[in-house]
Short mmCIF file of C-alpha atoms in Angstrom, two decimals:
data_model
loop_
_atom_site.label_atom_id
_atom_site.label_comp_id
_atom_site.label_asym_id
_atom_site.label_seq_id
_atom_site.Cartn_x
_atom_site.Cartn_y
_atom_site.Cartn_z
CA MET A 90 0.09 -0.19 0.49
CA ASN A 91 1.16 3.50 -0.80
CA ILE A 92 2.13 5.85 2.33
CA SER A 93 1.00 9.46 2.22
CA LEU A 94 3.52 12.51 2.04
CA ASP A 95 1.24 13.51 5.78
CA ARG A 96 3.68 10.68 6.67
CA CYS A 97 6.88 11.56 5.07
CA CYS A 98 9.61 13.97 7.22
CA ILE A 99 14.06 14.51 5.61
CA HIS A 100 16.41 13.85 7.62
CA THR A 101 18.16 18.51 7.09
CA ILE A 102 21.77 16.29 6.43
CA THR A 103 20.05 15.32 3.16
CA THR A 104 19.48 18.20 1.66
CA LYS A 105 23.00 18.98 3.87
CA PRO A 106 23.68 22.17 1.02
CA TRP A 107 20.24 23.80 1.51
CA SER A 108 20.00 26.28 5.33
CA LEU A 109 17.57 24.84 7.79
CA PRO A 110 15.80 27.69 6.89
CA GLU A 111 16.18 26.90 2.68
CA SER A 112 15.30 23.50 3.77
CA VAL A 113 12.64 24.03 6.08
CA ASP A 114 11.21 26.43 3.20
CA HIS A 115 11.35 23.07 0.74
CA TYR A 116 10.58 20.59 3.46
CA ALA A 117 7.24 22.11 4.17
CA ALA A 118 5.90 24.00 0.03
CA ALA A 119 6.44 20.20 -0.45
CA GLY A 120 3.93 18.97 1.18
CA VAL A 121 6.21 17.44 3.33
CA LYS A 122 5.05 17.18 7.77
CA GLY A 123 8.02 16.48 9.34
CA ILE A 124 11.65 16.96 10.55
CA SER A 125 15.00 16.46 12.04
CA VAL A 126 17.21 18.33 12.70
CA TRP A 127 20.67 17.75 12.27
CA GLN A 128 22.94 19.48 15.18
CA ASN A 129 25.18 21.49 12.76
CA ALA A 130 21.31 22.46 10.83
CA THR A 131 21.48 24.55 14.30
CA GLU A 132 24.49 26.89 14.08
CA GLY A 133 24.44 30.18 13.72
CA ILE A 134 20.51 30.20 14.31
CA GLY A 135 20.46 28.04 18.30
CA PRO A 136 18.01 25.10 18.51
CA HIS A 137 15.45 27.78 20.21
CA ARG A 138 14.69 30.05 17.22
CA ALA A 139 15.66 27.46 14.57
CA GLY A 140 12.58 25.64 16.88
CA GLU A 141 10.51 28.58 16.35
CA ILE A 142 11.32 28.80 12.81
CA ILE A 143 10.21 24.71 11.97
CA ARG A 144 6.92 26.11 14.03
CA GLN A 145 6.06 29.19 11.95
CA ALA A 146 6.08 26.44 8.69
CA GLY A 147 4.04 23.78 10.35
CA LEU A 148 6.78 21.72 10.12
CA GLU A 149 6.64 18.31 13.09
CA ILE A 150 9.74 17.96 15.10
CA VAL A 151 10.93 14.43 14.91
CA SER A 152 14.33 14.26 16.49
CA TYR A 153 17.52 16.19 17.02
CA VAL A 154 20.26 13.93 15.68
CA ARG A 155 22.53 13.27 16.91
CA GLY A 156 24.03 11.49 20.13
CA GLY A 157 26.39 9.10 21.02
CA PHE A 158 30.11 7.85 20.57
CA PHE A 159 30.47 7.37 24.36
CA PRO A 160 33.16 4.95 24.31
CA HIS A 161 36.52 5.47 24.97
CA THR A 162 39.40 3.97 26.50
CA SER A 163 40.53 7.04 28.76
CA SER A 164 37.95 7.86 31.60
CA ALA A 165 38.47 11.43 31.01
CA GLY A 166 37.20 11.06 27.02
CA ARG A 167 33.89 9.10 28.46
CA ALA A 168 33.04 11.85 30.44
CA GLN A 169 33.29 14.39 28.25
CA ALA A 170 31.00 12.34 26.33
CA ILE A 171 28.15 12.68 28.88
CA ASP A 172 28.61 16.03 29.22
CA HIS A 173 28.37 16.59 25.45
CA ASN A 174 24.92 14.06 25.36
CA LYS A 175 23.74 16.87 28.01
CA LYS A 176 24.19 19.94 25.99
CA LEU A 177 22.60 17.98 23.48
CA LEU A 178 19.27 16.90 25.02
CA GLU A 179 19.17 20.72 26.62
CA GLU A 180 19.60 21.46 23.46
CA ALA A 181 16.55 19.48 22.24
CA ALA A 182 14.24 20.66 24.58
CA ALA A 183 14.73 24.44 23.68
CA LEU A 184 14.32 22.47 20.13
CA GLY A 185 11.23 21.31 20.93
CA ALA A 186 12.06 17.78 19.94
CA PRO A 187 11.13 14.70 21.52
CA MET A 188 14.17 13.06 20.70
CA ILE A 189 17.20 12.35 20.55
CA VAL A 190 18.68 9.59 18.32
CA LEU A 191 22.18 8.15 19.79
CA VAL A 192 24.96 6.40 17.66
CA CYS A 193 26.41 5.16 20.27
CA GLY A 194 29.98 4.74 19.07
CA ALA A 195 32.74 2.50 19.85
CA SER A 196 36.61 2.25 20.18
CA PRO A 197 39.09 0.38 18.09
CA ASP A 198 41.09 0.79 21.03
CA GLN A 199 38.83 -1.52 23.49
CA SER A 200 36.52 -4.91 22.81
CA MET A 201 33.41 -4.61 21.91
CA GLN A 202 32.31 -6.04 24.54
CA LYS A 203 33.71 -2.58 26.70
CA SER A 204 32.71 -0.23 24.43
CA ARG A 205 28.80 -2.06 25.18
CA GLU A 206 29.73 -1.73 28.51
CA GLN A 207 30.29 1.81 28.13
CA ILE A 208 27.17 2.91 25.59
CA ARG A 209 25.79 1.51 28.82
CA GLU A 210 26.88 3.78 31.05
CA GLY A 211 26.52 6.52 29.16
CA ILE A 212 23.40 6.02 28.39
CA GLY A 213 21.97 5.33 32.72
CA ALA A 214 24.14 8.73 32.97
CA ILE A 215 22.00 10.89 30.63
CA LEU A 216 18.54 9.09 31.08
CA PRO A 217 18.13 11.39 34.36
CA LEU A 218 17.31 14.70 32.54
CA ALA A 219 16.56 12.61 29.43
CA GLU A 220 13.71 12.68 31.67
CA LYS A 221 13.06 15.66 33.98
CA LEU A 222 12.96 17.04 29.65
CA LYS A 223 11.01 15.27 28.03
CA VAL A 224 13.53 14.53 24.92
CA LYS A 225 13.54 9.99 24.74
CA LEU A 226 16.31 8.27 23.55
CA ALA A 227 16.25 6.55 20.88
CA ILE A 228 19.51 3.87 20.40
CA GLU A 229 19.95 2.94 16.55
CA PRO A 230 22.17 0.21 15.91
CA LEU A 231 24.49 0.31 13.06
CA HIS A 232 26.18 -1.37 10.06
CA PRO A 233 28.65 -4.01 10.51
CA MET A 234 30.52 -1.98 8.95
CA TYR A 235 30.98 1.09 10.30
CA ALA A 236 31.61 -1.59 14.24
CA ALA A 237 34.81 -0.62 14.21
CA ASP A 238 34.24 3.58 15.68
CA ARG A 239 31.61 4.36 15.31
CA SER A 240 29.14 1.41 16.33
CA ALA A 241 29.14 -1.26 18.80
CA ILE A 242 25.10 -1.19 18.49
CA ASN A 243 24.83 -2.99 15.26
CA THR A 244 22.26 -5.06 15.51
CA LEU A 245 17.59 -4.26 16.16
CA ALA A 246 18.93 -7.85 18.90
CA GLN A 247 21.76 -5.72 20.46
CA ALA A 248 19.61 -2.38 20.63
CA ASN A 249 16.59 -3.73 22.03
CA ASP A 250 18.88 -5.53 24.90
CA MET A 251 19.89 -2.42 25.03
CA ALA A 252 17.42 -0.37 25.09
CA GLU A 253 15.15 -2.56 27.40
CA SER A 254 17.55 -2.96 29.78
CA PHE A 255 16.77 0.82 31.36
CA GLN A 256 13.36 -0.34 32.01
CA SER A 257 12.37 3.16 31.13
CA PRO A 258 9.76 5.20 28.50
CA PHE A 259 12.54 7.44 27.61
CA VAL A 260 15.15 4.32 25.89
CA GLY A 261 13.77 3.31 22.62
CA VAL A 262 15.05 2.02 19.80
CA ALA A 263 15.34 3.59 16.33
CA VAL A 264 15.20 1.18 12.90
CA ASP A 265 16.59 2.44 10.15
CA VAL A 266 16.65 0.14 6.76
CA TYR A 267 20.37 1.21 5.71
CA HIS A 268 21.82 -0.73 8.84
CA LEU A 269 19.52 -3.44 9.07
CA TRP A 270 18.19 -4.58 6.22
CA TRP A 271 20.35 -7.92 5.75
CA ASP A 272 19.61 -8.79 8.86
CA GLY A 273 17.81 -12.44 8.95
CA ASP A 274 16.01 -11.79 12.59
CA LEU A 275 14.87 -8.44 11.52
CA GLU A 276 10.66 -9.34 10.81
CA LYS A 277 10.98 -10.86 15.02
CA GLU A 278 13.52 -7.95 16.65
CA ILE A 279 10.81 -5.52 15.50
CA ALA A 280 8.41 -7.15 16.48
CA ARG A 281 9.87 -7.09 19.56
CA CYS A 282 10.29 -3.45 20.19
CA GLY A 283 7.30 -2.04 19.03
CA ALA A 284 5.23 -4.78 21.66
CA ASN A 285 7.26 -3.26 24.18
CA GLY A 286 6.48 0.08 23.18
CA ASN A 287 9.96 0.81 21.97
CA LEU A 288 10.04 1.07 18.84
CA PHE A 289 10.76 5.26 18.62
CA ALA A 290 11.62 5.99 14.87
CA TYR A 291 11.54 4.41 12.07
CA HIS A 292 14.02 5.92 9.35
CA VAL A 293 14.83 4.66 5.71
CA CYS A 294 17.00 5.00 2.53
CA ASP A 295 18.68 2.54 0.68
CA TRP A 296 21.06 -0.16 0.16
CA LYS A 297 23.15 0.68 -3.76
CA VAL A 298 23.56 -2.57 -4.52
CA ASN A 299 27.44 -0.64 -6.04
CA THR A 300 27.87 1.28 -3.02
CA ILE A 301 30.94 3.17 -4.07
CA ASP A 302 31.14 4.92 -0.91
CA MET A 303 31.07 3.78 2.56
CA LEU A 304 29.90 6.64 4.50
CA ASN A 305 27.76 8.68 1.76
CA ASP A 306 27.08 6.78 -1.02
CA ARG A 307 23.24 5.91 0.38
CA GLY A 308 20.18 5.62 -1.62
CA LEU A 309 17.99 7.56 -2.50
CA MET A 310 14.19 4.62 -2.35
CA GLY A 311 13.65 2.16 -4.50
CA GLU A 312 17.85 3.03 -6.24
CA GLY A 313 19.42 -0.09 -4.56
CA CYS A 314 17.75 -3.85 -3.08
CA ILE A 315 15.45 -2.64 0.02
CA ASP A 316 12.54 -3.86 0.63
CA LEU A 317 10.47 -1.22 1.66
CA LYS A 318 7.76 -2.44 1.59
CA LYS A 319 8.33 -4.89 2.91
CA ILE A 320 9.88 -4.03 6.54
CA ARG A 321 7.69 -1.33 6.52
CA GLY A 322 4.14 -3.39 6.67
CA TRP A 323 6.32 -5.24 10.55
CA VAL A 324 6.93 -1.78 11.38
CA GLU A 325 3.44 -0.78 11.67
CA ASP A 326 1.94 -4.22 12.25
CA THR A 327 3.38 -3.26 15.08
CA GLY A 328 1.70 -0.24 15.61
CA PHE A 329 3.59 2.16 14.47
CA LYS A 330 2.08 5.49 13.59
CA GLY A 331 4.97 7.66 13.59
CA PHE A 332 6.78 9.60 10.54
CA CYS A 333 9.23 7.33 8.42
CA GLU A 334 12.41 9.63 7.97
CA VAL A 335 14.35 10.01 4.95
CA GLU A 336 18.23 9.91 5.76
CA ILE A 337 20.42 10.07 2.69
CA PHE A 338 24.45 10.30 3.25
CA SER A 339 25.12 11.30 -0.81
CA ASN A 340 27.89 13.12 -2.05
CA ILE A 341 26.04 11.87 -5.20
CA HIS A 342 22.39 13.39 -4.98
CA TRP A 343 24.27 16.38 -2.92
CA ALA A 344 25.79 17.29 -5.89
CA LYS A 345 23.07 17.94 -7.73
CA ASP A 346 19.78 20.48 -7.87
CA GLN A 347 18.31 20.88 -4.33
CA HIS A 348 15.35 20.91 -5.72
CA LEU A 349 16.17 18.84 -7.77
CA PHE A 350 16.09 16.42 -4.69
CA LEU A 351 13.68 17.48 -2.88
CA LYS A 352 11.19 16.43 -6.29
CA GLU A 353 12.57 13.08 -6.44
CA ILE A 354 12.91 12.18 -2.27
CA THR A 355 9.02 12.68 -2.77
CA ASP A 356 8.15 10.89 -5.93
CA ALA A 357 10.61 8.19 -4.39
CA PHE A 358 9.02 8.18 -0.52
CA VAL A 359 4.67 8.40 -2.48
CA GLU A 360 5.86 4.69 -4.81
CA LYS A 361 8.94 3.01 -2.84
CA VAL A 362 8.11 3.86 0.74
CA MET B 68 50.33 -17.24 23.76
CA ASN B 69 51.84 -18.02 20.09
CA ILE B 70 51.49 -18.84 16.96
CA SER B 71 54.37 -21.57 14.84
CA LEU B 72 54.39 -20.73 10.73
CA ASP B 73 53.71 -24.23 11.52
CA ARG B 74 50.00 -23.16 10.89
CA CYS B 75 50.26 -20.73 8.44
CA CYS B 76 48.65 -21.09 5.54
CA ILE B 77 48.68 -18.24 2.68
CA HIS B 78 45.91 -17.95 0.08
CA THR B 79 46.81 -17.06 -3.65
CA ILE B 80 44.63 -14.41 -3.72
CA THR B 81 46.77 -13.30 -1.29
CA THR B 82 49.81 -12.41 -3.89
CA LYS B 83 47.92 -12.15 -6.31
CA PRO B 84 51.08 -10.89 -9.23
CA TRP B 85 52.50 -13.62 -8.23
CA SER B 86 51.85 -16.79 -10.14
CA LEU B 87 51.02 -20.41 -8.50
CA PRO B 88 55.10 -21.72 -8.62
CA GLU B 89 56.27 -18.38 -7.67
CA SER B 90 53.68 -18.23 -4.41
CA VAL B 91 54.73 -22.18 -3.93
CA ASP B 92 58.46 -21.68 -4.13
CA HIS B 93 58.14 -18.14 -2.10
CA TYR B 94 55.71 -20.18 0.75
CA ALA B 95 57.40 -22.64 1.19
CA ALA B 96 61.69 -20.77 1.85
CA ALA B 97 60.00 -18.06 3.87
CA GLY B 98 58.35 -21.41 5.47
CA VAL B 99 55.10 -21.94 5.39
CA LYS B 100 53.24 -24.50 5.68
CA GLY B 101 50.20 -25.03 3.98
CA ILE B 102 48.35 -22.99 0.44
CA SER B 103 44.91 -22.83 -0.02
CA VAL B 104 44.60 -22.32 -3.49
CA TRP B 105 42.04 -19.17 -6.19
CA GLN B 106 40.95 -21.18 -9.01
CA ASN B 107 42.32 -18.18 -11.68
CA ALA B 108 45.92 -19.69 -9.45
CA THR B 109 45.65 -22.89 -12.19
CA GLU B 110 44.71 -21.01 -15.24
CA GLY B 111 46.74 -22.42 -17.93
CA ILE B 112 48.54 -24.78 -15.68
CA GLY B 113 44.89 -26.83 -15.08
CA PRO B 114 44.56 -28.40 -11.06
CA HIS B 115 46.78 -31.41 -11.49
CA ARG B 116 49.78 -30.39 -12.42
CA ALA B 117 49.45 -27.16 -9.80
CA GLY B 118 48.89 -29.84 -7.06
CA GLU B 119 51.77 -31.79 -7.66
CA ILE B 120 54.07 -28.57 -7.68
CA ILE B 121 52.21 -27.76 -4.21
CA ARG B 122 52.79 -31.07 -3.38
CA GLN B 123 56.59 -31.30 -4.64
CA ALA B 124 57.72 -27.82 -2.28
CA GLY B 125 56.56 -29.87 0.91
CA LEU B 126 53.15 -28.08 0.83
CA GLU B 127 49.43 -29.06 2.18
CA ILE B 128 46.78 -28.17 -0.08
CA VAL B 129 43.92 -26.62 2.52
CA SER B 130 40.94 -25.59 0.59
CA TYR B 131 40.31 -25.17 -3.39
CA VAL B 132 38.81 -21.14 -3.85
CA ARG B 133 35.33 -19.98 -4.40
CA GLY B 134 32.46 -22.20 -5.41
CA GLY B 135 29.35 -20.78 -4.47
CA PHE B 136 26.94 -18.00 -6.14
CA PHE B 137 23.84 -19.99 -5.80
CA PRO B 138 20.35 -17.21 -5.87
CA HIS B 139 19.48 -16.69 -9.17
CA THR B 140 16.03 -15.60 -9.97
CA SER B 141 16.05 -17.75 -13.39
CA SER B 142 15.76 -21.67 -12.78
CA ALA B 143 18.19 -21.23 -16.27
CA GLY B 144 20.71 -19.26 -14.15
CA ARG B 145 21.13 -22.36 -11.16
CA ALA B 146 20.91 -24.84 -13.43
CA GLN B 147 24.30 -23.35 -14.49
CA ALA B 148 25.49 -22.11 -11.01
CA ILE B 149 24.94 -25.38 -10.46
CA ASP B 150 27.22 -27.23 -13.17
CA HIS B 151 30.05 -24.47 -12.22
CA ASN B 152 30.03 -25.85 -8.53
CA LYS B 153 30.36 -29.40 -9.99
CA LYS B 154 33.31 -28.84 -12.05
CA LEU B 155 35.41 -26.87 -9.37
CA LEU B 156 34.75 -30.91 -7.47
CA GLU B 157 35.92 -32.26 -9.91
CA GLU B 158 39.09 -29.83 -10.09
CA ALA B 159 39.41 -30.30 -6.17
CA ALA B 160 39.36 -33.58 -6.35
CA ALA B 161 41.66 -33.71 -9.63
CA LEU B 162 44.30 -30.28 -7.36
CA GLY B 163 43.82 -32.42 -4.60
CA ALA B 164 42.21 -30.76 -2.04
CA PRO B 165 40.84 -32.17 0.61
CA MET B 166 37.32 -28.95 0.63
CA ILE B 167 35.82 -26.22 -1.33
CA VAL B 168 35.34 -23.02 -0.41
CA LEU B 169 31.63 -21.33 -0.58
CA VAL B 170 31.17 -18.07 -1.26
CA CYS B 171 27.13 -18.80 -1.00
CA GLY B 172 25.89 -15.00 -3.77
CA ALA B 173 23.05 -13.63 -3.16
CA SER B 174 20.84 -11.58 -6.06
CA PRO B 175 19.80 -7.83 -5.49
CA ASP B 176 15.89 -8.77 -7.79
CA GLN B 177 14.92 -11.28 -5.00
CA SER B 178 14.00 -11.21 -1.01
CA MET B 179 16.65 -12.33 1.34
CA GLN B 180 15.19 -15.94 2.32
CA LYS B 181 14.39 -17.02 -1.28
CA SER B 182 18.17 -16.25 -1.88
CA ARG B 183 18.69 -18.88 1.06
CA GLU B 184 15.91 -21.15 -0.41
CA GLN B 185 18.41 -21.42 -3.68
CA ILE B 186 21.65 -21.17 -1.85
CA ARG B 187 19.96 -24.77 0.38
CA GLU B 188 18.94 -25.99 -3.86
CA GLY B 189 22.14 -25.88 -4.66
CA ILE B 190 24.29 -27.39 -1.94
CA GLY B 191 22.08 -30.25 -2.22
CA ALA B 192 21.96 -30.48 -5.73
CA ILE B 193 25.70 -30.67 -5.16
CA LEU B 194 26.34 -32.17 -1.82
CA PRO B 195 26.03 -36.20 -4.03
CA LEU B 196 29.11 -35.27 -6.10
CA ALA B 197 30.84 -33.99 -3.18
CA GLU B 198 30.69 -36.69 -0.64
CA LYS B 199 31.46 -39.48 -3.79
CA LEU B 200 34.48 -37.24 -4.89
CA LYS B 201 35.12 -36.94 -0.45
CA VAL B 202 35.76 -32.71 -0.93
CA LYS B 203 33.88 -31.45 1.81
CA LEU B 204 31.91 -28.04 2.08
CA ALA B 205 32.56 -25.42 3.27
CA ILE B 206 30.00 -22.02 4.31
CA GLU B 207 31.81 -19.21 4.68
CA PRO B 208 29.20 -16.46 5.88
CA LEU B 209 29.87 -13.36 4.42
CA HIS B 210 30.47 -9.88 5.85
CA PRO B 211 26.60 -8.08 5.94
CA MET B 212 28.01 -5.14 3.23
CA TYR B 213 28.33 -8.03 0.79
CA ALA B 214 24.87 -9.50 1.04
CA ALA B 215 22.95 -7.19 -1.58
CA ASP B 216 24.93 -9.42 -4.49
CA ARG B 217 28.13 -11.87 -2.53
CA SER B 218 26.01 -13.58 0.23
CA ALA B 219 22.90 -14.13 1.57
CA ILE B 220 24.44 -16.30 4.97
CA ASN B 221 25.46 -12.58 6.62
CA THR B 222 26.73 -14.81 9.98
CA LEU B 223 28.01 -17.64 11.65
CA ALA B 224 24.32 -18.51 13.62
CA GLN B 225 22.98 -18.40 9.35
CA ALA B 226 26.08 -21.13 8.64
CA ASN B 227 25.90 -23.04 11.68
CA ASP B 228 22.19 -23.65 10.83
CA MET B 229 22.75 -24.40 7.45
CA ALA B 230 25.46 -25.71 7.65
CA GLU B 231 23.69 -28.34 10.94
CA SER B 232 20.57 -28.86 7.90
CA PHE B 233 22.68 -31.49 5.75
CA GLN B 234 23.30 -33.80 8.48
CA SER B 235 26.95 -34.68 6.50
CA PRO B 236 30.23 -34.63 8.07
CA PHE B 237 30.71 -32.23 4.57
CA VAL B 238 29.34 -29.03 4.79
CA GLY B 239 30.49 -27.21 7.31
CA VAL B 240 31.40 -23.98 7.77
CA ALA B 241 33.62 -21.27 7.88
CA VAL B 242 34.83 -19.14 9.89
CA ASP B 243 36.36 -15.74 8.84
CA VAL B 244 37.01 -13.14 11.20
CA TYR B 245 36.70 -10.18 8.73
CA HIS B 246 33.36 -11.50 7.56
CA LEU B 247 32.70 -12.52 11.37
CA TRP B 248 34.48 -10.08 14.44
CA TRP B 249 32.03 -7.62 14.82
CA ASP B 250 29.44 -10.54 15.89
CA GLY B 251 28.44 -10.66 19.68
CA ASP B 252 27.15 -14.11 18.65
CA LEU B 253 30.68 -15.52 17.73
CA GLU B 254 32.84 -17.06 20.52
CA LYS B 255 28.45 -19.18 21.68
CA GLU B 256 28.11 -19.53 17.93
CA ILE B 257 32.39 -20.77 17.18
CA ALA B 258 31.59 -22.98 20.21
CA ARG B 259 28.72 -24.75 18.40
CA CYS B 260 30.58 -25.67 15.35
CA GLY B 261 33.44 -26.76 16.85
CA ALA B 262 31.86 -28.53 19.32
CA ASN B 263 30.13 -31.14 16.18
CA GLY B 264 32.34 -31.02 13.76
CA ASN B 265 31.93 -28.33 11.67
CA LEU B 266 34.25 -26.25 11.44
CA PHE B 267 36.01 -26.93 7.95
CA ALA B 268 38.36 -23.16 8.28
CA TYR B 269 40.22 -20.89 9.78
CA HIS B 270 40.35 -17.57 7.89
CA VAL B 271 42.43 -14.04 9.22
CA CYS B 272 43.84 -10.91 7.53
CA ASP B 273 42.10 -7.28 10.22
CA TRP B 274 39.74 -5.09 9.56
CA LYS B 275 41.52 -1.73 9.06
CA VAL B 276 39.27 1.28 10.32
CA ASN B 277 38.97 3.78 7.64
CA THR B 278 38.89 0.87 4.81
CA ILE B 279 38.48 3.28 1.86
CA ASP B 280 37.69 -0.03 -0.56
CA MET B 281 34.19 -2.89 0.41
CA LEU B 282 35.90 -5.18 -1.65
CA ASN B 283 40.01 -4.50 -1.72
CA ASP B 284 41.39 -2.99 1.38
CA ARG B 285 41.37 -5.93 3.54
CA GLY B 286 44.05 -4.91 6.91
CA LEU B 287 48.04 -7.02 7.01
CA MET B 288 46.88 -9.25 10.68
CA GLY B 289 47.90 -6.53 13.54
CA GLU B 290 47.12 -2.69 11.03
CA GLY B 291 43.19 -2.98 11.89
CA CYS B 292 41.47 -3.10 14.81
CA ILE B 293 40.14 -7.42 15.72
CA ASP B 294 41.98 -9.14 18.93
CA LEU B 295 43.11 -11.99 16.56
CA LYS B 296 44.10 -13.90 19.58
CA LYS B 297 41.28 -13.84 21.48
CA ILE B 298 38.86 -15.43 17.87
CA ARG B 299 42.19 -17.81 18.07
CA GLY B 300 41.21 -18.81 21.64
CA TRP B 301 37.41 -19.53 20.83
CA VAL B 302 38.41 -21.40 17.71
CA GLU B 303 41.19 -23.81 19.89
CA ASP B 304 38.99 -24.47 22.92
CA THR B 305 36.74 -26.45 20.54
CA GLY B 306 39.75 -28.48 19.49
CA PHE B 307 40.45 -26.78 16.65
CA LYS B 308 44.31 -28.25 15.12
CA GLY B 309 43.54 -27.49 10.94
CA PHE B 310 46.35 -23.82 9.57
CA CYS B 311 45.37 -20.54 9.79
CA GLU B 312 44.75 -19.46 6.57
CA VAL B 313 45.66 -15.81 5.51
CA GLU B 314 43.71 -13.94 3.23
CA ILE B 315 44.53 -10.68 1.62
CA PHE B 316 42.24 -8.77 -0.69
CA SER B 317 44.99 -5.64 -0.61
CA ASN B 318 44.70 -2.58 -3.61
CA ILE B 319 47.64 -0.86 -1.04
CA HIS B 320 49.68 -4.24 0.00
CA TRP B 321 49.21 -6.00 -3.96
CA ALA B 322 51.17 -2.68 -5.47
CA LYS B 323 54.70 -3.33 -3.71
CA ASP B 324 56.98 -6.19 -3.44
CA GLN B 325 55.76 -9.42 -2.65
CA HIS B 326 58.13 -10.82 -1.01
CA LEU B 327 58.91 -7.31 1.04
CA PHE B 328 54.53 -8.23 1.96
CA LEU B 329 54.96 -12.02 2.33
CA LYS B 330 57.77 -11.31 5.10
CA GLU B 331 56.31 -8.84 6.88
CA ILE B 332 52.86 -11.77 6.67
CA THR B 333 54.74 -14.13 8.13
CA ASP B 334 55.89 -11.96 11.49
CA ALA B 335 52.87 -10.96 11.63
CA PHE B 336 51.11 -14.40 11.09
CA VAL B 337 53.40 -15.49 14.84
CA GLU B 338 53.33 -11.91 16.49
CA LYS B 339 49.77 -11.13 15.71
CA VAL B 340 47.58 -14.32 14.91
#
């Protein structure tokens, strides 16, 4: 079944060449209803004013991106990461974002197990502030190709385990098809987080068969091999009614006219998501 | 605990610029005891003669690489893949290799589930010949970044499930650290295949934190972040006494003097594996 643009949210990084006011104006004019705000997009504006601009345009703020990166071999590094995440939570509150996305981090200089323990400690350290500010924390598992230095949480099962361990309505998971499409346990794990209220966010793009850059060559929906409708079906089978967030890092798409790209996004959203 | 060069096997692809006779001579002179032969290395020589050259130099043939690639959307494509794998089995027997490694394949034009079913059918179709020729089939799970078109088997759990389903001493798994190091279930799954006799092969290299090419930028042992000694410990805890096979695809290492590279390999093997 096709999906309405009413459920479309776009991450500001997707149209990186645009400023936040430009993104807001153009998304709203295109009929997009939600926006997820990357921290860099608020530079020079500040989160409070950014929130006003977005709400004036009639867009809903879905998430603030991104916290995390908790693991460090030094305790000073870990303390700094916790402070940084607390600052992000304050910014999210000022922005009016109900959630921050956590790219949890990893250190190639220690075991994955150790990094996962430090992620748990980090989330535990910022959770009281998150609860006080009413800003949710969405743990986003990252593709295993990012396991060395970006995230030691690489499957939805691991993210679900981590989220459930906190037993807080303010800790859940973000499901991003780019990171998880390959996983044979995906259907089961989506059902699991959906059933216990931990499915906080759903991100879409596509996996290009001949990916040429491990970070910035994500595909527009339909350009790759992910069965987006099947995965959205699993997400919606849990009762999820939130936005489908378009998050594309792509040197190729960033190099083109962003008005054209936005048109491609909204067309692909309705047809392919 | 350090490991002896007596347990060192090298895949011919690792020193791709060398011909098979060159690789054989130089590996043997360096004290390496095993060789895994890629099909391209026997071109112009043929598998039978290649086997003679290798045995004359006192090297043990560990595996013939590589079969698989069973999934195709067309039945003609699948039949062709099965024929090709039967030919590979005959070549392995002529070479005197006790095992072929299966890179199982995937098709971006169908579901992972469908590809896995076709892998199962393909292995089933060649197993009688493998048993007749006494050539084992080692299912090698590939890193999830290869899930679109190289393998729909991306974790050791999936490979173990697949191997166990055949209940044959001729179907097992190959554990390659490059593909599996990130997996939180790796220790458990190594113990599982080790316990039931399905752990056929162990491959080493390293994962570079800043990988610049998804296919040909593997690291020499010690260049990356994989805890090789820990994983070898898990493998040997199962009673595995086979070779540790060095398999490195690297544009960077292929571009250098291969004598220097071989010295780096043998040094790294003893110190880092």
